[in-house]
Amino acid sequence: MKAPTAILLAALLLPPPAAAQIDFRRFHTPAEVDAELARLPTRFPSRARVVPIGPSLRPPILAVKISDNPDVDEPDEGDVIFIALHHAREWIAAEMALYLAERLLVEAGTHDEVRRDLDRVQVWVIPVTNPEGFAFTQRPPDPAVTDPFQQPRMWRKNRRDNGDGTFGVDLNRNWGYAWGGDGASGSTYSELYRGPVPFSEPENIALRDFLNARRNLKAFVTYHSFAQGFLRPWRYTVERAPGESTLASITRRSIDRIRGVHGRTYIENLGVVSSGNVVDWVWGEKRVAAFTVELRPPEATGSFDPDPAEIIPSNQENYPAALALIHDAAAREVWLRDHVDDSGAEPSATWTETGWTRAFWESPDIWTVPEVPVAGTRVTLNVRGAERFRPTDGERHGPGVLGGPKHLAGVPVALLKPDRRAHRHGANRGKGGDDTVDGPFGWQPLGRAPLVRGSGGEARPRHASTPSQPAHATQVGADRRVRQWCRRAPRRFRESGDSRTQDHPHPPYHHG
Amino acid sequence: MRNKSLLLVLAVCGCATRRPAPPNLTPSDPRPLHSVSVEDGAEADILVQTLKLEPLQLLEETLYFAAPPDALARLAEAGYDTRPASRMQVEQRVVRAYGGREEEILAAGAQLINRERGYRVVRGTLAQLRTLERLGTRLTTIGWNEPRPRLVRVFVSRAEDVGRVAALELDVHGVHQAGTRWVVEAAAFDVQVDALRSAGFTVEPVHVPRRSP
């Protein structure tokens, strides 16, 4: 063997040095995914930590936390969560999650904007949410089985023993929002088996509890394959979700960003529904922007076992969309309701130089949940891009001044008077002309967390104490359960158990 | 020579261990089973979490469960009407069925999932499967990879029919337009293929070529 060949072979066979980047030219095994995750804190000690989610699970679900302060939970910073491999056979999804984590960490050291964003949010990346199923797909193929679709590589569910001879629950049909509806199955043998009851699966319980523990969740993405789609709630019905215009705005912007990399056009709709999925739960229960991304290959010609050459372009094209979500979540604004009938279920509009916009980063009511908008409460605003807020009626009547310098922090504002331009875009539109209707119309502060000036001079959010908070329309799912519970259950059920129920409108169950 | 003999022994043992065994048609849990009516999965979830019920299954609007000692009393206090249930009528098994006729399977109330070479894959309650045994059908456990769906293409003429196809609980992989028709690519069991064809849809199997390693 010639010396150069030997050196080349040795380079290929030897384990990579600690600082080496992850090799995305092939799929990683479960052990390799875990090993690469474990290397991230070593490679980026000031930014990354690996945290077990549901540590009692065997194997555990591992998350990498990416933040400016990874050892400390900072609830004043937003949380953005990316998960993958809910379905065992969708290996390319785990590759995307790994790539996202690594590239964020690399760019935190090379790109100022990424670093600034990561200073303001906690990003959690969970590459494998179905570890048992993922391990099962690694089994060697059975030579006696001729149909490749019937090999372990194509396993979709987890590996729950259903007790009837079959195995597995579809983890993305087992979530508690609209569980049991269309696009899922009650048959244990089905690929879409939803489980015996909602949240029957330990993997989902662990993930649900983790999500519930995030008090400032701002965005959620779950990576799947295949079909090349960027899908928004609802997924359980063809009906539009509350906040459709905002969700659609994010979706289309993301699709544009994806297309801008390699020219692939992702679709918005698969044409079928799926109940009990995670994004509906996140949106339905928490009103946090949640999306399912179906990665490569395209649906017409693809499969769950794509050519490994698809991994890198798939990762590359999806990164900018993920980065944009993180960037938006990192922006610290208090958002305004644009009219009094704005329940928070629809996004606010914001005045710009050219008119009212519903652009996501300017009016996401969705950022406000789980806190409830409080009409009339005095808040302190931190307005990004305040030069866009030109004089309005509201500005004149508010104790604070909207407008003025960029990053205007610490300006107190109370309930604002009616604004005619808001009127045109509001609930009374078309009911009497633009400027003729007077009445209970105006902006209200809609503070997820009223911002107060911290000792360091930087505006920091503070959770509001609002004993008379109105019911938030975004908690419809939870409210329905509360009503059900109140109708059936005696009061002492609600008062017993978890002490949190004493001052919490929810009964003692874990729905967020 | 010795090595060859050893391999032969191992192969025979391997075959023997893979031979399907008779299914266990006795209830998996000796504890009494109860049922209660609920409106939906969310309500079942609340009950399970709050009262620490051990759910067996939520079928339609009935939750079947085993209960810790005080749970039944607490349910009664809350206005729930709990009823005893028979595990023989609720617990199910998925088995291979050798011999017999499809009509007998359906008449017993069991579900025919797949038709394989030499046997059928059937799902039924313990009581239903015992009935089949009495009728002379030999039952065994299923293989490790059973039942597995087949890849199919379903052709529909209208976009609205895609929803009808998906409503049969197929694992839909993709939907795309081909000329004037819509093509749904999915994984389906024979029971679903039967239902699709009964509904008038054209279904054709998909051959997936094995990729070289």
XYZ file of C-alpha atoms in Angstrom:
725
model
C 0.000 0.000 0.000
C 1.378 3.363 -0.926
C 1.957 5.846 1.842
C -0.578 8.458 0.689
C -3.276 5.796 0.428
C -2.476 4.532 3.895
C -2.666 8.039 5.313
C -5.984 8.612 3.602
C -7.392 5.356 4.918
C -6.147 6.105 8.407
C -7.763 9.517 8.279
C -11.060 7.958 7.288
C -10.964 5.206 9.883
C -9.679 7.071 12.886
C -12.226 8.774 15.141
C -12.504 12.488 14.473
C -10.711 14.859 16.802
C -12.817 16.656 19.379
C -12.968 19.855 17.399
C -14.003 18.221 14.134
C -17.318 19.120 12.672
C -20.027 16.519 12.352
C -19.886 14.534 9.138
C -23.262 14.728 7.447
C -22.372 12.663 4.398
C -24.086 9.639 5.937
C -26.767 8.833 8.470
C -25.730 8.537 12.086
C -26.604 5.587 14.274
C -28.309 6.243 17.635
C -25.001 5.841 19.436
C -23.346 8.260 17.045
C -26.093 10.829 17.474
C -25.671 10.628 21.234
C -21.906 10.843 20.910
C -22.076 13.898 18.660
C -24.507 15.536 21.060
C -22.211 14.775 23.957
C -19.287 16.356 22.097
C -21.052 19.685 21.646
C -20.515 20.920 25.221
C -16.880 19.955 24.873
C -16.506 21.835 21.626
C -18.604 24.811 22.765
C -18.282 24.868 26.559
C -19.701 28.334 27.053
C -22.803 27.748 24.942
C -23.964 24.137 25.042
C -25.144 21.620 27.595
C -26.691 18.199 27.141
C -29.749 17.571 29.274
C -31.707 14.312 29.586
C -35.433 14.696 29.017
C -37.249 11.989 30.881
C -34.126 10.559 32.447
C -35.960 7.413 33.529
C -36.472 6.416 29.926
C -34.162 3.731 28.591
C -32.622 4.960 26.455
C -33.186 8.552 27.595
C -34.202 11.399 25.334
C -31.330 13.846 25.110
C -31.591 17.561 24.476
C -28.852 20.040 23.834
C -29.466 23.437 25.344
C -27.873 26.335 23.494
C -27.740 29.604 25.318
C -25.445 32.311 26.579
C -25.732 30.788 30.004
C -26.378 27.102 29.479
C -26.031 26.088 33.112
C -28.812 28.386 34.281
C -32.469 28.351 33.392
C -33.397 31.872 32.427
C -37.170 32.148 32.181
C -36.911 35.788 31.178
C -35.410 34.543 27.959
C -37.639 32.904 25.418
C -37.422 29.200 24.722
C -37.347 27.868 21.189
C -37.565 24.118 20.864
C -36.701 21.914 17.907
C -37.442 18.215 18.077
C -36.974 15.421 15.576
C -37.442 11.748 14.931
C -40.861 11.329 16.482
C -41.140 8.666 13.794
C -38.369 6.119 13.977
C -37.684 5.681 10.268
C -37.252 9.378 9.511
C -33.524 9.436 10.039
C -32.951 12.569 8.032
C -34.866 14.503 10.688
C -32.291 13.695 13.352
C -29.574 14.845 10.972
C -31.316 18.186 10.593
C -31.520 18.628 14.347
C -27.863 17.776 14.812
C -26.885 20.134 12.030
C -28.982 22.933 13.474
C -27.389 22.570 16.892
C -23.874 22.487 15.549
C -24.283 25.351 13.100
C -25.922 27.589 15.695
C -23.020 26.973 18.014
C -20.450 27.592 15.313
C -22.145 30.781 14.140
C -22.526 32.040 17.688
C -18.788 32.525 17.471
C -18.676 33.942 13.987
C -21.892 35.879 13.402
C -22.831 38.779 15.655
C -26.534 38.509 14.929
C -26.687 34.832 15.805
C -24.754 35.492 18.980
C -27.110 38.312 19.944
C -30.120 36.102 19.354
C -28.649 33.276 21.398
C -28.007 35.761 24.191
C -31.751 36.364 24.344
C -33.253 32.924 23.907
C -32.676 29.410 25.102
C -32.650 27.046 22.159
C -33.340 23.396 22.845
C -32.607 20.809 20.186
C -33.818 17.254 20.693
C -32.669 15.121 17.760
C -34.305 11.844 18.819
C -37.676 11.813 20.561
C -38.332 8.150 19.801
C -35.110 6.466 20.920
C -36.471 2.926 21.171
C -37.997 3.069 17.738
C -34.847 4.613 16.289
C -32.792 1.776 17.752
C -35.185 -0.761 16.271
C -34.725 0.662 12.786
C -31.032 -0.168 13.011
C -31.672 -3.902 13.107
C -30.227 -5.759 10.157
C -32.716 -6.623 7.447
C -34.344 -10.019 7.560
C -33.221 -11.904 4.428
C -36.427 -13.926 4.480
C -38.499 -10.783 3.976
C -38.454 -9.600 0.397
C -40.476 -6.433 0.779
C -38.094 -3.678 1.930
C -41.004 -1.786 3.416
C -41.481 -4.626 5.886
C -37.957 -4.430 7.223
C -37.066 -2.825 10.570
C -35.652 0.177 8.700
C -39.215 1.241 7.937
C -40.487 1.063 11.523
C -42.456 4.199 12.382
C -43.846 3.917 15.910
C -42.218 3.457 19.282
C -41.767 -0.075 20.631
C -44.520 -0.254 23.224
C -45.750 -3.778 23.783
C -49.440 -3.374 23.073
C -50.188 -6.641 24.847
C -52.014 -8.189 21.929
C -49.073 -9.366 19.910
C -48.411 -6.024 18.264
C -45.930 -3.315 19.071
C -45.803 0.401 18.905
C -47.744 3.604 19.264
C -47.466 6.435 16.782
C -46.027 9.099 19.054
C -47.312 11.848 16.807
C -50.910 10.663 17.214
C -50.726 10.304 20.991
C -50.771 13.947 22.094
C -53.724 15.152 24.075
C -55.140 17.852 21.824
C -57.937 16.524 19.609
C -56.750 13.019 20.357
C -58.856 10.316 18.787
C -59.937 12.226 15.702
C -59.301 11.670 12.034
C -55.954 10.631 10.648
C -55.185 8.345 13.562
C -56.182 4.809 14.368
C -57.511 2.930 17.348
C -56.130 -0.316 15.954
C -52.987 -1.420 17.710
C -51.455 -2.859 14.564
C -51.918 0.324 12.579
C -49.018 2.523 11.648
C -51.135 5.358 13.032
C -52.069 3.741 16.338
C -52.788 6.579 18.717
C -52.333 4.612 21.925
C -54.968 3.479 24.406
C -55.415 6.961 25.859
C -53.820 10.371 25.243
C -50.301 10.641 26.587
C -50.059 6.942 27.214
C -46.442 6.882 26.069
C -43.518 7.658 28.364
C -41.668 9.462 25.576
C -44.539 11.890 25.135
C -45.078 12.280 28.857
C -41.434 13.245 29.234
C -41.613 15.703 26.370
C -44.926 17.145 27.536
C -43.577 17.710 31.034
C -40.479 19.315 29.572
C -42.593 21.660 27.456
C -44.797 22.483 30.426
C -41.734 23.376 32.433
C -40.711 25.974 29.841
C -42.457 29.081 31.087
C -41.532 31.276 28.185
C -41.910 29.015 25.199
C -41.970 31.051 22.019
C -41.657 28.686 19.101
C -41.676 24.974 18.448
C -40.647 22.950 15.416
C -40.795 19.212 14.834
C -38.808 17.745 11.960
C -40.189 14.847 9.976
C -39.732 13.369 6.544
C -40.585 13.184 3.799
C -42.598 15.391 1.401
C -40.886 18.775 1.658
C -43.558 20.609 3.542
C -43.775 23.398 6.089
C -47.014 22.643 7.894
C -48.877 24.704 10.437
C -51.782 24.014 12.781
C -54.334 22.768 12.620
C -53.298 19.377 11.469
C -56.264 17.508 12.955
C -58.835 19.288 10.841
C -59.010 21.187 7.590
C -60.472 24.125 9.487
C -58.229 27.109 9.924
C -56.654 27.620 13.280
C -56.973 30.830 15.247
C -54.095 33.016 14.255
C -54.139 31.619 10.750
C -52.838 34.787 9.166
C -49.850 34.884 11.469
C -49.145 31.195 11.070
C -49.490 31.498 7.315
C -47.147 34.471 7.320
C -44.488 32.517 9.163
C -45.037 29.526 6.918
C -44.654 31.446 3.681
C -41.676 33.355 4.893
C -40.056 30.079 5.917
C -40.821 28.469 2.582
C -39.264 31.450 0.831
C -36.156 31.118 2.938
C -35.915 27.400 2.244
C -36.367 27.955 -1.482
C -33.660 30.591 -1.431
C -30.961 28.039 -0.627
C -31.289 25.277 -3.205
C -34.474 26.236 -5.018
C -36.676 23.543 -3.489
C -40.268 24.642 -2.956
C -41.833 23.208 0.168
C -45.590 22.794 0.277
C -47.964 24.204 2.884
C -50.429 21.376 3.054
C -50.195 17.619 2.730
C -53.876 17.283 1.995
C -54.563 14.920 4.875
C -55.296 15.443 8.541
C -53.643 13.883 11.583
C -55.140 14.150 15.032
C -53.236 13.899 18.283
C -50.067 15.447 16.897
C -47.615 17.543 18.816
C -47.949 20.827 16.938
C -51.694 20.939 17.520
C -51.067 20.372 21.206
C -48.490 23.140 21.398
C -50.668 25.556 19.465
C -53.951 24.451 21.032
C -52.811 24.322 24.622
C -50.099 26.934 24.712
C -50.740 29.118 21.683
C -47.114 28.994 20.777
C -46.106 29.027 17.132
C -45.611 25.395 16.208
C -44.729 23.842 12.886
C -44.140 20.456 11.351
C -41.368 20.489 8.792
C -41.362 17.593 6.378
C -37.826 17.405 5.052
C -36.517 15.977 1.804
C -37.126 14.176 -0.445
C -40.199 15.461 -2.309
C -43.420 13.544 -1.849
C -43.870 12.446 -5.433
C -40.563 10.624 -5.717
C -39.320 10.250 -2.190
C -39.087 7.617 0.476
C -38.284 7.320 4.156
C -34.879 5.981 3.211
C -33.436 8.714 1.041
C -30.050 8.814 -0.510
C -27.594 10.108 2.115
C -26.574 12.725 -0.422
C -29.851 14.468 0.456
C -28.809 15.093 4.050
C -26.541 18.088 3.575
C -28.728 20.073 1.164
C -31.781 19.280 3.294
C -29.994 20.611 6.359
C -28.671 23.645 4.558
C -31.978 24.732 3.130
C -33.854 24.390 6.409
C -31.367 26.234 8.548
C -32.358 29.792 7.521
C -36.013 29.163 8.375
C -35.061 27.866 11.798
C -32.752 30.804 12.333
C -35.527 33.251 11.468
C -37.818 31.722 14.087
C -35.084 32.033 16.677
C -34.441 35.599 15.628
C -38.081 36.559 16.023
C -38.314 34.835 19.356
C -35.261 36.765 20.506
C -36.873 40.124 19.871
C -38.095 41.698 23.073
C -41.255 43.530 22.428
C -44.537 44.078 24.102
C -47.176 43.583 21.544
C -50.286 45.629 21.187
C -53.782 44.482 20.621
C -55.083 46.380 17.677
C -58.689 46.540 18.782
C -60.707 45.757 21.843
C -62.297 42.729 20.322
C -58.922 41.227 19.703
C -59.093 38.140 21.805
C -55.513 37.258 21.216
C -56.655 34.451 19.000
C -55.872 36.537 15.950
C -52.653 38.401 15.531
C -52.492 42.099 16.065
C -51.661 44.435 13.288
C -49.090 47.120 13.673
C -48.836 50.440 11.968
C -45.926 50.902 9.621
C -45.034 53.640 7.236
C -47.056 52.042 4.522
C -50.043 50.779 6.434
C -51.147 48.070 8.787
C -49.227 44.904 8.625
C -49.710 41.468 9.982
C -46.137 40.528 9.602
C -45.177 37.985 12.198
C -42.400 39.789 13.937
C -44.510 42.849 14.338
C -47.667 41.443 15.854
C -47.425 37.961 17.229
C -50.032 37.724 19.907
C -48.799 34.196 20.015
C -45.771 35.389 21.901
C -47.980 36.378 24.782
C -49.148 32.982 25.855
C -49.368 31.526 28.433
C -49.721 34.871 30.114
C -53.040 36.568 29.539
C -53.567 39.994 28.014
C -54.721 42.445 30.594
C -56.950 45.247 29.473
C -56.104 48.567 30.981
C -53.096 47.443 32.913
C -50.220 49.857 32.997
C -47.225 48.375 31.356
C -43.831 49.488 30.340
C -43.104 49.217 26.700
C -39.939 48.382 24.939
C -40.541 49.166 21.325
C -38.246 47.836 18.713
C -38.168 49.758 15.505
C -40.194 52.490 17.136
C -39.670 54.812 14.265
C -42.327 52.807 12.508
C -44.914 54.033 14.987
C -45.869 57.364 13.573
C -48.241 59.690 15.381
C -51.634 58.226 15.978
C -54.594 59.176 18.081
C -53.451 56.640 20.561
C -50.075 58.192 20.793
C -51.506 61.546 21.725
C -53.718 60.121 24.420
C -51.354 57.673 25.969
C -49.255 58.730 28.884
C -46.267 57.433 27.068
C -45.091 58.385 23.645
C -45.155 55.793 20.964
C -42.728 56.829 18.365
C -39.446 58.464 18.890
C -36.109 56.832 19.094
C -35.450 53.253 18.231
C -35.386 50.831 21.129
C -37.418 53.146 23.247
C -37.386 51.370 26.539
C -39.193 52.015 29.730
C -42.030 54.152 28.440
C -45.169 53.673 30.517
C -48.358 53.383 28.537
C -51.885 52.863 29.703
C -54.910 51.915 27.694
C -54.889 53.986 24.587
C -57.696 55.856 22.979
C -59.288 54.797 19.727
C -57.184 54.947 16.697
C -58.828 55.476 13.358
C -56.376 53.518 11.373
C -56.719 50.668 13.756
C -60.409 51.036 13.275
C -60.208 50.294 9.605
C -58.480 47.084 10.367
C -60.518 46.160 13.381
C -63.661 44.370 14.236
C -65.887 47.254 13.222
C -64.494 47.368 9.736
C -67.209 48.015 7.234
C -69.819 48.851 9.819
C -69.983 52.577 9.409
C -67.060 54.070 7.650
C -63.557 54.603 8.652
C -63.877 57.587 10.895
C -67.472 57.673 11.990
C -67.788 54.992 14.584
C -66.854 55.874 18.079
C -66.977 53.559 20.985
C -64.987 51.028 22.884
C -62.246 50.816 20.420
C -58.587 51.206 20.931
C -55.331 49.639 21.703
C -54.745 47.741 24.816
C -51.468 46.672 26.191
C -50.903 43.018 25.530
C -47.938 42.175 27.631
C -46.602 38.699 27.776
C -44.261 40.069 30.307
C -44.266 43.748 31.032
C -40.785 44.971 30.538
C -39.072 46.798 33.315
C -35.715 48.313 33.300
C -33.247 46.142 35.086
C -30.434 47.360 37.212
C -28.075 47.002 34.328
C -30.142 49.335 32.250
C -31.343 46.653 29.916
C -35.031 46.088 29.628
C -36.009 42.747 31.083
C -39.403 41.118 31.245
C -41.252 40.586 34.469
C -44.230 38.339 34.838
C -47.353 40.296 35.555
C -49.431 39.765 38.635
C -52.931 40.102 37.360
C -55.603 38.653 39.603
C -58.459 39.748 37.395
C -57.171 38.434 34.150
C -59.868 37.812 31.613
C -60.236 34.397 30.118
C -57.946 34.106 27.171
C -59.429 32.775 24.023
C -56.286 30.878 23.388
C -57.032 28.546 26.219
C -60.106 27.153 24.604
C -58.896 23.614 24.863
C -58.039 23.916 28.495
C -61.236 25.775 29.271
C -63.274 23.054 27.683
C -61.597 20.537 29.895
C -62.124 22.691 32.939
C -65.799 22.947 32.139
C -66.018 19.229 31.653
C -64.247 18.644 34.866
C -66.334 21.115 36.807
C -69.467 19.553 35.456
C -68.476 16.087 36.530
C -66.006 16.270 39.310
C -66.658 17.346 42.867
C -64.899 20.426 44.077
C -62.614 18.571 46.389
C -61.006 16.831 43.430
C -59.837 20.163 42.255
C -58.721 21.262 45.674
C -56.822 18.159 46.569
C -53.459 17.162 45.347
C -51.178 19.642 43.735
C -51.082 22.877 45.668
C -50.712 24.792 42.443
C -54.400 24.288 41.894
C -55.237 26.613 44.764
C -54.438 29.671 42.739
C -54.533 28.203 39.295
C -57.583 27.968 37.104
C -56.700 24.493 35.920
C -57.509 21.245 37.664
C -54.567 19.162 38.754
C -53.713 17.540 35.504
C -50.728 18.166 33.370
C -52.035 19.942 30.368
C -50.070 23.081 30.750
C -17.253 -31.342 9.388
C -17.764 -30.579 13.057
C -18.378 -26.954 12.194
C -20.985 -27.898 9.629
C -22.798 -30.031 12.167
C -22.756 -27.236 14.656
C -24.201 -24.859 12.097
C -26.918 -27.360 11.266
C -27.852 -27.715 14.925
C -27.937 -23.964 15.352
C -30.074 -23.570 12.248
C -32.533 -26.197 13.452
C -32.714 -24.561 16.882
C -33.229 -21.191 15.232
C -36.081 -22.517 13.142
C -37.598 -24.179 16.168
C -37.517 -21.015 18.219
C -39.110 -19.056 15.399
C -42.013 -21.444 14.990
C -45.137 -19.524 15.982
C -46.598 -20.595 19.289
C -50.271 -20.678 20.201
C -51.440 -17.299 21.475
C -52.284 -16.770 25.097
C -56.045 -16.370 25.077
C -56.410 -15.771 28.789
C -56.664 -12.273 30.233
C -53.322 -10.650 30.866
C -54.325 -9.238 34.220
C -56.369 -10.949 36.946
C -57.662 -7.700 38.378
C -61.258 -6.748 37.662
C -61.860 -4.463 34.724
C -64.222 -1.513 34.857
C -65.661 0.849 32.319
C -66.941 4.383 32.379
C -68.412 6.635 29.714
C -66.418 9.712 28.769
C -66.949 12.391 26.195
C -63.512 12.305 24.646
C -59.878 11.489 25.123
C -59.257 14.631 27.096
C -61.726 13.629 29.755
C -60.246 10.143 29.882
C -56.813 11.710 30.288
C -58.002 13.771 33.240
C -59.477 10.742 34.960
C -56.403 8.629 34.347
C -54.043 11.269 35.666
C -56.130 12.349 38.610
C -57.296 8.990 39.888
C -54.277 7.003 38.776
C -56.437 4.677 36.745
C -54.658 2.079 34.680
C -56.263 2.351 31.273
C -56.627 -0.704 29.134
C -58.298 1.003 26.230
C -60.531 3.864 25.231
C -63.010 2.463 22.746
C -65.385 4.972 21.236
C -66.605 6.772 24.347
C -65.933 4.051 26.868
C -62.807 3.937 28.984
C -61.817 0.481 30.221
C -59.523 0.492 33.186
C -58.229 -1.179 36.303
C -58.701 0.985 39.358
C -56.729 1.556 42.541
C -58.702 0.901 45.739
C -60.479 4.223 46.267
C -60.877 5.273 42.644
C -64.293 3.714 42.080
C -65.729 5.493 45.096
C -64.266 8.794 43.947
C -65.652 8.313 40.478
C -69.082 7.582 41.939
C -68.891 10.719 44.061
C -68.139 12.680 40.931
C -71.237 11.338 39.254
C -69.662 8.737 37.050
C -71.488 5.484 36.492
C -68.826 2.797 36.520
C -69.606 -0.690 35.323
C -67.778 -3.996 35.513
C -66.383 -5.202 32.230
C -65.209 -8.573 31.013
C -61.619 -8.823 29.946
C -62.624 -11.643 27.630
C -64.835 -9.191 25.776
C -62.390 -6.296 25.777
C -58.825 -7.593 25.624
C -57.707 -8.302 22.096
C -55.033 -10.268 20.344
C -53.633 -10.129 16.844
C -52.926 -13.667 15.651
C -52.262 -15.845 12.666
C -55.260 -17.941 11.678
C -54.635 -21.149 9.730
C -57.546 -22.822 8.018
C -61.151 -21.856 8.354
C -63.008 -19.465 6.139
C -63.099 -15.700 6.031
C -66.833 -15.784 6.600
C -66.271 -17.530 9.921
C -63.805 -14.888 11.009
C -66.195 -12.097 10.221
C -69.154 -13.939 11.708
C -67.246 -14.339 14.966
C -66.840 -10.558 15.061
C -63.089 -10.650 14.483
C -61.286 -8.489 11.969
C -59.305 -9.847 9.059
C -56.251 -7.632 8.746
C -54.062 -9.300 6.141
C -54.132 -12.310 3.847
C -50.737 -13.983 3.777
C -49.570 -17.093 1.994
C -51.054 -19.982 3.966
C -52.696 -18.008 6.744
C -54.530 -14.864 7.662
C -53.711 -12.202 10.242
C -56.733 -11.646 12.435
C -57.585 -9.368 15.300
C -60.253 -10.227 17.814
C -61.223 -10.221 21.440
C -60.241 -13.206 23.534
C -63.818 -14.454 23.318
C -63.958 -14.074 19.549
C -60.680 -15.876 19.033
C -61.757 -18.740 21.287
C -64.856 -19.043 19.137
C -62.645 -19.357 16.072
C -60.594 -22.047 17.769
C -63.747 -23.979 18.561
C -64.629 -23.802 14.876
C -61.355 -25.525 14.040
C -59.164 -22.569 13.092
C -55.614 -23.009 14.309
C -54.278 -19.830 15.881
C -50.659 -18.889 16.484
C -48.823 -15.769 17.481
C -47.799 -13.393 14.729
C -44.276 -12.904 13.441
C -42.020 -10.124 14.637
C -42.797 -7.976 11.626
C -46.531 -8.610 11.485
C -48.906 -7.315 10.533
C -47.137 -5.053 8.088
C -48.927 -2.913 5.583
C -48.275 -2.975 1.867
C -47.322 0.097 -0.108
C -50.150 1.071 -2.407
C -51.229 3.803 -4.743
C -54.825 4.875 -4.568
C -56.219 6.785 -7.510
C -58.999 9.272 -6.953
C -60.620 11.571 -9.435
C -61.388 14.460 -7.111
C -59.247 16.207 -4.523
C -62.090 15.890 -2.016
C -61.789 12.113 -2.181
C -58.302 12.243 -0.718
C -59.957 12.861 2.628
C -62.171 9.806 2.145
C -59.116 7.695 1.497
C -57.281 9.054 4.521
C -60.351 8.482 6.690
C -59.745 4.761 6.347
C -56.712 5.254 8.590
C -54.087 4.603 5.961
C -50.562 5.757 6.599
C -50.504 8.372 3.858
C -47.014 9.154 2.595
C -47.921 11.640 -0.078
C -50.585 13.039 -2.324
C -49.922 14.403 -5.758
C -51.720 15.130 -8.959
C -51.089 13.005 -12.019
C -52.913 14.300 -15.039
C -56.564 14.582 -14.153
C -56.294 12.236 -11.182
C -54.955 12.438 -7.685
C -52.612 9.777 -6.443
C -52.415 8.894 -2.777
C -49.329 6.918 -1.853
C -49.845 5.078 1.378
C -49.254 1.992 3.422
C -52.371 -0.115 3.799
C -53.433 -3.451 5.202
C -55.649 -5.779 3.223
C -58.639 -4.791 5.324
C -58.112 -1.210 4.212
C -57.514 -2.172 0.604
C -60.797 -4.094 0.685
C -62.560 -1.041 2.059
C -60.999 1.217 -0.565
C -62.049 -1.051 -3.392
C -65.539 -1.388 -1.946
C -65.744 2.388 -1.986
C -64.916 2.359 -5.682
C -61.306 3.483 -5.572
C -58.617 2.005 -7.766
C -55.796 0.556 -5.677
C -52.564 -0.823 -7.018
C -49.557 -2.197 -5.144
C -46.238 -0.412 -5.304
C -43.030 -2.308 -5.785
C -40.178 -0.716 -3.869
C -36.826 -1.744 -5.266
C -34.299 -2.831 -2.702
C -31.424 -0.385 -2.591
C -28.009 -1.927 -2.715
C -26.180 -1.470 0.565
